[in-house]
Amino acid sequence: MPLTSADEIVGPARAATSGVGAFNVVQIEHAEAIVAGAERAGLPVVLQISENTARYHGSLAPIGLASLALARAASVPVAVHLDHAESAALVHEAVELGFTSVMFDASTLPYAANVEATRAVTDHCHRAQVWVEAELGEVGGKEGAHAPGVRTDPDEARAFVTATGVDALAVAVGSSHAMLTRDAVLDFALISRLRSAIDVPLVLHGSSGVGDTDLAKAVAAGMTKVNISTHLNKLFTRTVREQLDAAPEVADPRKYLGPARRAVEWEVARLLGVLVGG
């Protein structure tokens, strides 16, 4: 299957008031599991590679090219997306590698500087027909900056989208990154106001902290792209621990990474069903 752009996945989902799962890749087993889960569900998916993951691998190319190869071979639409890039140079590298979408995060900058930096990145990406997501106001939970009270103002969001030309917007509505429990309290009324205020898809970051029922409610209220990372990492790590506890003498990493990969595959399939109302 030809490589799919995020716009081809997220745009129709927004029109249908449906949700799209965007899951973070840490190593190739994650990418394989996410694609297999999407194929099991028969639904499209977004593979996300963060700036932190690129740094972990030494550069974006190794894990990025592997993810692109898996996306091209998939039987369902799979987009490969650069997540939370604070470096414009990394965005440019992703575009050169063939990523079809990026998330540029200048949310820690003052508003005017965020607009200026995001506009420049958007102009560059649009010249290459690459879809751009941005963030207005820190969602919270990154680098210890837990800020559950932060909320995105709909009027400011509308002005930001107009000024930058971005294709999707991550908004702060009560979730936080890297949550280990699924008890975040979302502001569904605010999600609805944001959906009415701007004409681009809304993105829910920190969705690992949101339970199934509230994920479905968030989509019904107006969220489209739903980012999940920590939840799958917890499952992957727990499965590895269980495998090693059961067979502490094992030396072949495939013996414990394989079951972890299968566990994530099944959970991705299940979560994609939640997001489309299945």
mmCIF file of C-alpha atoms in Angstrom:
data_model
loop_
_atom_site.group_PDB
_atom_site.id
_atom_site.type_symbol
_atom_site.label_atom_id
_atom_site.label_comp_id
_atom_site.label_asym_id
_atom_site.label_seq_id
_atom_site.Cartn_x
_atom_site.Cartn_y
_atom_site.Cartn_z
ATOM 1 C CA MET A 1 0.000 0.000 0.000
ATOM 2 C CA PRO A 2 1.365 3.500 -0.816
ATOM 3 C CA LEU A 3 2.424 5.610 2.136
ATOM 4 C CA THR A 4 -0.572 7.383 3.664
ATOM 5 C CA SER A 5 -0.522 10.955 4.893
ATOM 6 C CA ALA A 6 -1.957 11.869 8.281
ATOM 7 C CA ASP A 7 -4.373 14.201 6.505
ATOM 8 C CA GLU A 8 -5.865 11.250 4.595
ATOM 9 C CA ILE A 9 -6.554 9.532 7.928
ATOM 10 C CA VAL A 10 -7.419 12.405 10.265
ATOM 11 C CA GLY A 11 -9.445 14.551 7.858
ATOM 12 C CA PRO A 12 -12.147 11.949 7.120
ATOM 13 C CA ALA A 13 -12.274 10.958 10.795
ATOM 14 C CA ARG A 14 -12.985 14.561 11.803
ATOM 15 C CA ALA A 15 -15.738 14.815 9.193
ATOM 16 C CA ALA A 16 -17.289 11.630 10.591
ATOM 17 C CA THR A 17 -16.831 12.673 14.267
ATOM 18 C CA SER A 18 -14.675 9.598 14.707
ATOM 19 C CA GLY A 19 -11.306 9.116 16.370
ATOM 20 C CA VAL A 20 -7.862 8.125 15.117
ATOM 21 C CA GLY A 21 -5.306 6.372 17.295
ATOM 22 C CA ALA A 22 -1.767 7.768 17.211
ATOM 23 C CA PHE A 23 0.657 5.531 19.090
ATOM 24 C CA ASN A 24 4.272 6.227 19.928
ATOM 25 C CA VAL A 25 7.108 4.060 18.655
ATOM 26 C CA VAL A 26 10.107 3.549 20.946
ATOM 27 C CA GLN A 27 11.718 0.593 19.179
ATOM 28 C CA ILE A 28 10.877 -1.495 16.160
ATOM 29 C CA GLU A 29 8.771 -3.954 18.199
ATOM 30 C CA HIS A 30 6.413 -1.071 19.018
ATOM 31 C CA ALA A 31 6.042 -0.160 15.357
ATOM 32 C CA GLU A 32 5.423 -3.784 14.390
ATOM 33 C CA ALA A 33 2.852 -4.203 17.157
ATOM 34 C CA ILE A 34 0.993 -1.002 16.304
ATOM 35 C CA VAL A 35 0.751 -1.875 12.615
ATOM 36 C CA ALA A 36 -0.323 -5.437 13.432
ATOM 37 C CA GLY A 37 -2.964 -4.107 15.827
ATOM 38 C CA ALA A 38 -4.328 -1.750 13.180
ATOM 39 C CA GLU A 39 -4.472 -4.611 10.682
ATOM 40 C CA ARG A 40 -6.246 -6.783 13.256
ATOM 41 C CA ALA A 41 -8.830 -4.014 13.787
ATOM 42 C CA GLY A 42 -9.030 -3.182 10.076
ATOM 43 C CA LEU A 43 -8.549 0.498 10.917
ATOM 44 C CA PRO A 44 -6.025 3.197 10.008
ATOM 45 C CA VAL A 45 -3.377 4.275 12.500
ATOM 46 C CA VAL A 46 -0.631 6.836 13.036
ATOM 47 C CA LEU A 47 2.887 5.755 14.032
ATOM 48 C CA GLN A 48 4.539 8.515 16.045
ATOM 49 C CA ILE A 49 8.264 9.006 16.649
ATOM 50 C CA SER A 50 9.197 11.654 19.174
ATOM 51 C CA GLU A 51 12.297 13.807 19.331
ATOM 52 C CA ASN A 52 13.229 11.928 22.518
ATOM 53 C CA THR A 53 13.038 8.600 20.670
ATOM 54 C CA ALA A 54 15.155 9.930 17.797
ATOM 55 C CA ARG A 55 17.723 10.995 20.395
ATOM 56 C CA TYR A 56 17.596 7.534 22.013
ATOM 57 C CA HIS A 57 18.418 5.874 18.677
ATOM 58 C CA GLY A 58 21.182 8.367 17.903
ATOM 59 C CA SER A 59 19.261 9.916 15.025
ATOM 60 C CA LEU A 60 15.832 9.875 13.425
ATOM 61 C CA ALA A 61 16.794 7.794 10.388
ATOM 62 C CA PRO A 62 17.105 4.259 11.871
ATOM 63 C CA ILE A 63 13.720 4.059 13.563
ATOM 64 C CA GLY A 64 12.118 6.439 11.071
ATOM 65 C CA LEU A 65 13.064 4.442 7.989
ATOM 66 C CA ALA A 66 12.017 1.185 9.674
ATOM 67 C CA SER A 67 8.618 2.674 10.517
ATOM 68 C CA LEU A 68 8.173 3.989 6.976
ATOM 69 C CA ALA A 69 8.934 0.509 5.593
ATOM 70 C CA LEU A 70 6.343 -1.055 7.901
ATOM 71 C CA ALA A 71 3.783 1.580 6.911
ATOM 72 C CA ARG A 72 4.313 0.928 3.204
ATOM 73 C CA ALA A 73 3.895 -2.835 3.703
ATOM 74 C CA ALA A 74 0.731 -2.569 5.825
ATOM 75 C CA SER A 75 -2.677 -3.695 4.604
ATOM 76 C CA VAL A 76 -4.369 -0.689 6.241
ATOM 77 C CA PRO A 77 -3.533 3.026 5.966
ATOM 78 C CA VAL A 78 -0.571 3.893 8.232
ATOM 79 C CA ALA A 79 0.901 7.377 8.555
ATOM 80 C CA VAL A 80 4.355 8.039 10.028
ATOM 81 C CA HIS A 81 4.436 11.188 12.137
ATOM 82 C CA LEU A 82 7.180 13.126 13.922
ATOM 83 C CA ASP A 83 5.920 13.851 17.439
ATOM 84 C CA HIS A 84 6.863 16.734 19.748
ATOM 85 C CA ALA A 85 9.755 18.081 17.722
ATOM 86 C CA GLU A 86 11.174 21.222 19.268
ATOM 87 C CA SER A 87 13.930 21.430 16.661
ATOM 88 C CA ALA A 88 13.154 22.835 13.228
ATOM 89 C CA ALA A 89 16.208 20.953 11.921
ATOM 90 C CA LEU A 90 14.650 17.650 13.026
ATOM 91 C CA VAL A 91 11.440 18.599 11.226
ATOM 92 C CA HIS A 92 13.434 19.236 8.058
ATOM 93 C CA GLU A 93 15.124 15.827 8.457
ATOM 94 C CA ALA A 94 11.741 14.113 8.853
ATOM 95 C CA VAL A 95 10.487 15.757 5.671
ATOM 96 C CA GLU A 96 13.596 14.595 3.811
ATOM 97 C CA LEU A 97 13.145 11.027 5.083
ATOM 98 C CA GLY A 98 9.580 10.908 3.781
ATOM 99 C CA PHE A 99 7.433 11.528 6.870
ATOM 100 C CA THR A 100 3.987 12.712 5.828
ATOM 101 C CA SER A 101 3.270 14.723 8.977
ATOM 102 C CA VAL A 102 5.039 16.421 11.866
ATOM 103 C CA MET A 103 4.111 17.887 15.216
ATOM 104 C CA PHE A 104 6.174 21.008 15.912
ATOM 105 C CA ASP A 105 6.121 21.977 19.573
ATOM 106 C CA ALA A 106 7.023 25.586 20.355
ATOM 107 C CA SER A 107 4.474 25.734 23.171
ATOM 108 C CA THR A 108 7.020 26.712 25.830
ATOM 109 C CA LEU A 109 7.743 29.952 23.944
ATOM 110 C CA PRO A 110 5.761 33.148 24.464
ATOM 111 C CA TYR A 111 2.711 33.335 22.206
ATOM 112 C CA ALA A 112 4.218 35.652 19.563
ATOM 113 C CA ALA A 113 7.414 33.590 19.342
ATOM 114 C CA ASN A 114 5.392 30.361 19.146
ATOM 115 C CA VAL A 115 3.422 31.806 16.227
ATOM 116 C CA GLU A 116 6.551 32.950 14.406
ATOM 117 C CA ALA A 117 8.418 29.655 14.806
ATOM 118 C CA THR A 118 5.381 27.537 13.953
ATOM 119 C CA ARG A 119 4.546 29.618 10.882
ATOM 120 C CA ALA A 120 8.089 29.133 9.534
ATOM 121 C CA VAL A 121 7.943 25.356 10.057
ATOM 122 C CA THR A 122 4.472 25.170 8.534
ATOM 123 C CA ASP A 123 5.561 27.072 5.439
ATOM 124 C CA HIS A 124 8.494 24.693 4.965
ATOM 125 C CA CYS A 125 6.368 21.578 5.463
ATOM 126 C CA HIS A 126 3.529 22.709 3.237
ATOM 127 C CA ARG A 127 5.963 23.266 0.382
ATOM 128 C CA ALA A 128 6.688 19.523 0.701
ATOM 129 C CA GLN A 129 2.981 18.677 1.153
ATOM 130 C CA VAL A 130 3.586 17.586 4.754
ATOM 131 C CA TRP A 131 0.781 17.989 7.318
ATOM 132 C CA VAL A 132 1.588 20.021 10.455
ATOM 133 C CA GLU A 133 0.288 19.711 14.007
ATOM 134 C CA ALA A 134 1.194 22.275 16.647
ATOM 135 C CA GLU A 135 0.485 22.957 20.302
ATOM 136 C CA LEU A 136 -0.847 26.092 21.910
ATOM 137 C CA GLY A 137 -0.024 26.241 25.599
ATOM 138 C CA GLU A 138 1.780 23.375 27.290
ATOM 139 C CA VAL A 139 -0.431 20.358 27.833
ATOM 140 C CA GLY A 140 1.571 19.525 30.939
ATOM 141 C CA GLY A 141 3.495 16.561 32.281
ATOM 142 C CA LYS A 142 6.532 16.974 30.024
ATOM 143 C CA GLU A 143 9.859 17.187 31.836
ATOM 144 C CA GLY A 144 8.006 17.342 35.143
ATOM 145 C CA ALA A 145 5.991 20.426 34.153
ATOM 146 C CA HIS A 146 2.733 18.948 35.418
ATOM 147 C CA ALA A 147 0.046 21.551 34.908
ATOM 148 C CA PRO A 148 -3.405 19.958 35.136
ATOM 149 C CA GLY A 149 -5.110 23.340 35.432
ATOM 150 C CA VAL A 150 -3.930 24.617 32.042
ATOM 151 C CA ARG A 151 -6.702 25.083 29.495
ATOM 152 C CA THR A 152 -6.667 26.266 25.887
ATOM 153 C CA ASP A 153 -8.724 29.373 25.170
ATOM 154 C CA PRO A 154 -10.933 28.880 22.068
ATOM 155 C CA ASP A 155 -10.491 32.447 20.813
ATOM 156 C CA GLU A 156 -6.717 32.231 21.146
ATOM 157 C CA ALA A 157 -6.780 28.823 19.444
ATOM 158 C CA ARG A 158 -8.688 30.264 16.486
ATOM 159 C CA ALA A 159 -6.236 33.153 16.177
ATOM 160 C CA PHE A 160 -3.242 30.793 16.440
ATOM 161 C CA VAL A 161 -4.507 28.471 13.690
ATOM 162 C CA THR A 162 -5.219 31.443 11.430
ATOM 163 C CA ALA A 163 -1.794 33.001 12.061
ATOM 164 C CA THR A 164 0.240 29.820 11.613
ATOM 165 C CA GLY A 165 -1.703 27.889 8.981
ATOM 166 C CA VAL A 166 -1.317 24.594 10.875
ATOM 167 C CA ASP A 167 -3.395 21.563 9.931
ATOM 168 C CA ALA A 168 -4.182 20.283 13.451
ATOM 169 C CA LEU A 169 -3.952 21.626 16.978
ATOM 170 C CA ALA A 170 -3.079 19.899 20.248
ATOM 171 C CA VAL A 171 -5.077 21.507 23.032
ATOM 172 C CA ALA A 172 -5.012 21.445 26.820
ATOM 173 C CA VAL A 173 -8.322 20.142 28.184
ATOM 174 C CA GLY A 174 -7.310 18.290 31.353
ATOM 175 C CA SER A 175 -4.950 15.495 30.316
ATOM 176 C CA SER A 176 -1.220 15.377 31.060
ATOM 177 C CA HIS A 177 1.681 13.548 29.473
ATOM 178 C CA ALA A 178 3.208 10.401 30.981
ATOM 179 C CA MET A 179 0.324 9.635 33.352
ATOM 180 C CA LEU A 180 0.536 6.150 34.887
ATOM 181 C CA THR A 181 -3.121 6.033 35.952
ATOM 182 C CA ARG A 182 -6.186 6.464 33.736
ATOM 183 C CA ASP A 183 -8.043 9.009 35.856
ATOM 184 C CA ALA A 184 -7.547 12.341 34.100
ATOM 185 C CA VAL A 185 -10.606 14.601 34.257
ATOM 186 C CA LEU A 186 -11.344 16.088 30.839
ATOM 187 C CA ASP A 187 -13.332 19.257 30.164
ATOM 188 C CA PHE A 188 -15.790 17.972 27.553
ATOM 189 C CA ALA A 189 -17.608 21.297 27.291
ATOM 190 C CA LEU A 190 -14.321 22.988 26.407
ATOM 191 C CA ILE A 191 -13.590 20.317 23.780
ATOM 192 C CA SER A 192 -16.940 21.102 22.154
ATOM 193 C CA ARG A 193 -16.225 24.843 22.227
ATOM 194 C CA LEU A 194 -12.820 24.296 20.658
ATOM 195 C CA ARG A 195 -14.331 22.050 17.978
ATOM 196 C CA SER A 196 -16.733 24.839 17.072
ATOM 197 C CA ALA A 197 -14.088 27.553 17.227
ATOM 198 C CA ILE A 198 -11.501 26.161 14.813
ATOM 199 C CA ASP A 199 -11.669 24.416 11.457
ATOM 200 C CA VAL A 200 -8.809 21.938 11.922
ATOM 201 C CA PRO A 201 -8.734 18.614 13.809
ATOM 202 C CA LEU A 202 -8.161 18.696 17.565
ATOM 203 C CA VAL A 203 -5.491 16.469 19.078
ATOM 204 C CA LEU A 204 -5.629 14.994 22.572
ATOM 205 C CA HIS A 205 -2.166 14.550 24.055
ATOM 206 C CA GLY A 206 -1.620 12.642 27.283
ATOM 207 C CA SER A 207 -4.383 10.195 26.433
ATOM 208 C CA SER A 208 -2.759 7.372 28.408
ATOM 209 C CA GLY A 209 -4.268 9.035 31.452
ATOM 210 C CA VAL A 210 -7.805 8.848 30.082
ATOM 211 C CA GLY A 211 -10.072 5.819 30.542
ATOM 212 C CA ASP A 212 -11.951 4.121 27.708
ATOM 213 C CA THR A 213 -15.305 5.744 28.455
ATOM 214 C CA ASP A 214 -13.845 9.238 28.526
ATOM 215 C CA LEU A 215 -11.799 8.619 25.384
ATOM 216 C CA ALA A 216 -15.028 7.832 23.565
ATOM 217 C CA LYS A 217 -16.711 10.896 25.099
ATOM 218 C CA ALA A 218 -13.768 13.101 24.076
ATOM 219 C CA VAL A 219 -14.116 11.948 20.462
ATOM 220 C CA ALA A 220 -17.874 12.529 20.545
ATOM 221 C CA ALA A 221 -17.237 16.034 21.920
ATOM 222 C CA GLY A 222 -14.849 16.894 19.084
ATOM 223 C CA MET A 223 -11.400 15.321 19.515
ATOM 224 C CA THR A 224 -10.066 13.512 16.452
ATOM 225 C CA LYS A 225 -6.417 12.462 16.825
ATOM 226 C CA VAL A 226 -5.765 10.705 20.133
ATOM 227 C CA ASN A 227 -2.128 10.245 21.201
ATOM 228 C CA ILE A 228 -1.283 7.246 23.396
ATOM 229 C CA SER A 229 2.202 6.254 24.531
ATOM 230 C CA THR A 230 2.704 5.571 28.248
ATOM 231 C CA HIS A 231 -0.252 3.163 28.435
ATOM 232 C CA LEU A 232 1.324 0.896 25.819
ATOM 233 C CA ASN A 233 4.782 1.244 27.358
ATOM 234 C CA LYS A 234 3.386 0.072 30.699
ATOM 235 C CA LEU A 235 1.837 -2.969 29.043
ATOM 236 C CA PHE A 236 5.005 -3.764 27.082
ATOM 237 C CA THR A 237 7.203 -3.507 30.180
ATOM 238 C CA ARG A 238 4.822 -5.482 32.390
ATOM 239 C CA THR A 239 4.752 -8.306 29.855
ATOM 240 C CA VAL A 240 8.550 -8.381 29.635
ATOM 241 C CA ARG A 241 8.757 -8.561 33.436
ATOM 242 C CA GLU A 242 6.256 -11.408 33.539
ATOM 243 C CA GLN A 243 8.179 -13.352 30.916
ATOM 244 C CA LEU A 244 11.508 -12.889 32.691
ATOM 245 C CA ASP A 245 10.027 -13.754 36.087
ATOM 246 C CA ALA A 246 8.606 -16.955 34.605
ATOM 247 C CA ALA A 247 11.880 -17.924 32.901
ATOM 248 C CA PRO A 248 14.787 -16.044 34.541
ATOM 249 C CA GLU A 249 17.337 -18.171 32.661
ATOM 250 C CA VAL A 250 16.195 -16.962 29.221
ATOM 251 C CA ALA A 251 18.881 -15.233 27.156
ATOM 252 C CA ASP A 252 17.177 -14.766 23.788
ATOM 253 C CA PRO A 253 15.433 -11.351 23.789
ATOM 254 C CA ARG A 254 12.895 -12.623 21.272
ATOM 255 C CA LYS A 255 11.499 -14.884 24.004
ATOM 256 C CA TYR A 256 10.294 -11.886 26.036
ATOM 257 C CA LEU A 257 10.033 -9.122 23.433
ATOM 258 C CA GLY A 258 7.774 -11.266 21.235
ATOM 259 C CA PRO A 259 5.055 -11.693 23.881
ATOM 260 C CA ALA A 260 5.302 -7.976 24.734
ATOM 261 C CA ARG A 261 4.840 -7.138 21.070
ATOM 262 C CA ARG A 262 1.737 -9.364 20.875
ATOM 263 C CA ALA A 263 0.258 -7.779 24.000
ATOM 264 C CA VAL A 264 0.623 -4.306 22.510
ATOM 265 C CA GLU A 265 -0.837 -5.505 19.202
ATOM 266 C CA TRP A 266 -4.037 -6.667 20.907
ATOM 267 C CA GLU A 267 -4.331 -3.502 22.989
ATOM 268 C CA VAL A 268 -3.863 -1.271 19.947
ATOM 269 C CA ALA A 269 -6.634 -3.162 18.156
ATOM 270 C CA ARG A 270 -8.908 -2.752 21.180
ATOM 271 C CA LEU A 271 -8.177 0.958 21.615
ATOM 272 C CA LEU A 272 -8.769 1.688 17.941
ATOM 273 C CA GLY A 273 -12.200 0.125 18.362
ATOM 274 C CA VAL A 274 -12.898 2.384 21.352
ATOM 275 C CA LEU A 275 -11.976 5.469 19.334
ATOM 276 C CA VAL A 276 -14.337 4.659 16.478
ATOM 277 C CA GLY A 277 -17.159 3.716 18.819
ATOM 278 C CA GLY A 278 -16.764 -0.030 18.439
#
